[in-house]
mmCIF file of C-alpha atoms in Angstrom:
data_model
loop_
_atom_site.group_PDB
_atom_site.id
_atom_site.type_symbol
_atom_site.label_atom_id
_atom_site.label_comp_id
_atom_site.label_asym_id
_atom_site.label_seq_id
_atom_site.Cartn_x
_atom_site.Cartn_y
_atom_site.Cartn_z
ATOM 1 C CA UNK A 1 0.448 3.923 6.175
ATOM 2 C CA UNK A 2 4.184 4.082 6.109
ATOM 3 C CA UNK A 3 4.504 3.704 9.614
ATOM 4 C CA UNK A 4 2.056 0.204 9.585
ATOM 5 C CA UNK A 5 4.602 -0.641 7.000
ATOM 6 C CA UNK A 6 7.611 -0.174 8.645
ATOM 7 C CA UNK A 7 6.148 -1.656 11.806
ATOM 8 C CA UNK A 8 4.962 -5.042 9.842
ATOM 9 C CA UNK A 9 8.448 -5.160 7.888
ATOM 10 C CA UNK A 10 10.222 -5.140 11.460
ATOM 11 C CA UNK A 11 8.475 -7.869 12.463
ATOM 12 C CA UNK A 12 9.194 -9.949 9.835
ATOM 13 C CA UNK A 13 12.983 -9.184 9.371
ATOM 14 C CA UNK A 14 13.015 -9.924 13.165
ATOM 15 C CA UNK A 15 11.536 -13.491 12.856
ATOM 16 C CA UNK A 16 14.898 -14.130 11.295
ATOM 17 C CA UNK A 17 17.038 -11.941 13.809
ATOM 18 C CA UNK A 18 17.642 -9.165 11.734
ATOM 19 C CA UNK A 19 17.058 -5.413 11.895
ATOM 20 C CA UNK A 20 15.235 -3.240 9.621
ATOM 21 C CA UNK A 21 17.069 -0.572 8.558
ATOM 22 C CA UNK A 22 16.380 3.282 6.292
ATOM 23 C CA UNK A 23 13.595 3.608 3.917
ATOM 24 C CA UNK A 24 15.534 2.908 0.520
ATOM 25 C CA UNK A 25 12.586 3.813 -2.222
ATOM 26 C CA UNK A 26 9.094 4.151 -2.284
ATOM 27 C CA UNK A 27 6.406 3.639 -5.368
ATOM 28 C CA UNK A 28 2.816 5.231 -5.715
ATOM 29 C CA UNK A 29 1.286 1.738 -7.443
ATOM 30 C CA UNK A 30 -2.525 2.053 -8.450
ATOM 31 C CA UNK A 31 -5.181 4.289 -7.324
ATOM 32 C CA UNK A 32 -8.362 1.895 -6.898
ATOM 33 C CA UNK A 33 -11.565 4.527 -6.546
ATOM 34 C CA UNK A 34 -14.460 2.568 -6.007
ATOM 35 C CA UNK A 35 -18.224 3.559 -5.041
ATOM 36 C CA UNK A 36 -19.098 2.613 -0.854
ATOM 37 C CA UNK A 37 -19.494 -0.938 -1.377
ATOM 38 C CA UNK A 38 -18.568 -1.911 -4.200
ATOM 39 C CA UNK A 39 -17.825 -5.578 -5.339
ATOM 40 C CA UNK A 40 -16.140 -4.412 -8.804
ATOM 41 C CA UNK A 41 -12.813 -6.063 -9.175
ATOM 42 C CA UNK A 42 -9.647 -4.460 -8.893
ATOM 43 C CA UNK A 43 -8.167 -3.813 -12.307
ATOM 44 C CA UNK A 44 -4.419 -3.567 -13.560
ATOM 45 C CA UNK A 45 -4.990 -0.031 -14.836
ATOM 46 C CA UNK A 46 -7.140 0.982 -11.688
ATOM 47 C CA UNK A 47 -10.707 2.423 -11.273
ATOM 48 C CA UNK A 48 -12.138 5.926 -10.885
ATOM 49 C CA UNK A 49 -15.828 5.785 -10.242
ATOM 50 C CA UNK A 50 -17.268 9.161 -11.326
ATOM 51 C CA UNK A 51 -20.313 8.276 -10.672
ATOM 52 C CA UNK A 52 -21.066 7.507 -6.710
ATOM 53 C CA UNK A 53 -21.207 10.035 -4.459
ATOM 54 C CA UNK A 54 -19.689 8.046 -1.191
ATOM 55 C CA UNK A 55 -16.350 6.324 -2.587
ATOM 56 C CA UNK A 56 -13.640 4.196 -1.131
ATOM 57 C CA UNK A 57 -9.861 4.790 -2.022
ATOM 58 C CA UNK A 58 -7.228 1.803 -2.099
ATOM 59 C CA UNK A 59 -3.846 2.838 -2.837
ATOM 60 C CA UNK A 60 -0.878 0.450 -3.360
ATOM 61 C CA UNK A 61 2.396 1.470 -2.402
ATOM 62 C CA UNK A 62 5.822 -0.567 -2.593
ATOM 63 C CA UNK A 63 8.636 0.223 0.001
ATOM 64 C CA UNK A 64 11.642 -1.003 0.144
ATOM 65 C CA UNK A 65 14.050 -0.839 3.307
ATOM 66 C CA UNK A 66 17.444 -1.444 3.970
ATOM 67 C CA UNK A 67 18.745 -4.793 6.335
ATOM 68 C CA UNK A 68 21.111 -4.136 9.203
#
């Protein structure tokens, strides 16, 4: 995941000629544990299904780079 980040971040710093430099900081954000399928919202203070037995897992995470 944090190399599909870096790789979309470079290609927006490029669209205004710049350069995308070291990983500065990175956040865990919310862990969103839903059954296969689901069409439950995603909520502020996440979800953890305990229930299903075939789950998805969405997990937000915030990086922040450096500009050259």
């Amino acid at each position: 995941a944090t190399k599909d980040a870096s790789e979309r971040a470079s290609k927006i710093v490029k669209t205004a000629d710049g350069n995308l430099g070291k990983l500065k900081n990175a956040n865990m954000g919310v862990f969103q544990i839903t059954g296969q399928g689901s069409v439950e919202n995603d909520s502020y203070g996440g979800i953890n299904d305990t229930f299903s037995k075939n789950k998805t897992a969405r997990i937000t995470v915030r990086l922040e780079y450096e500009l050259d």
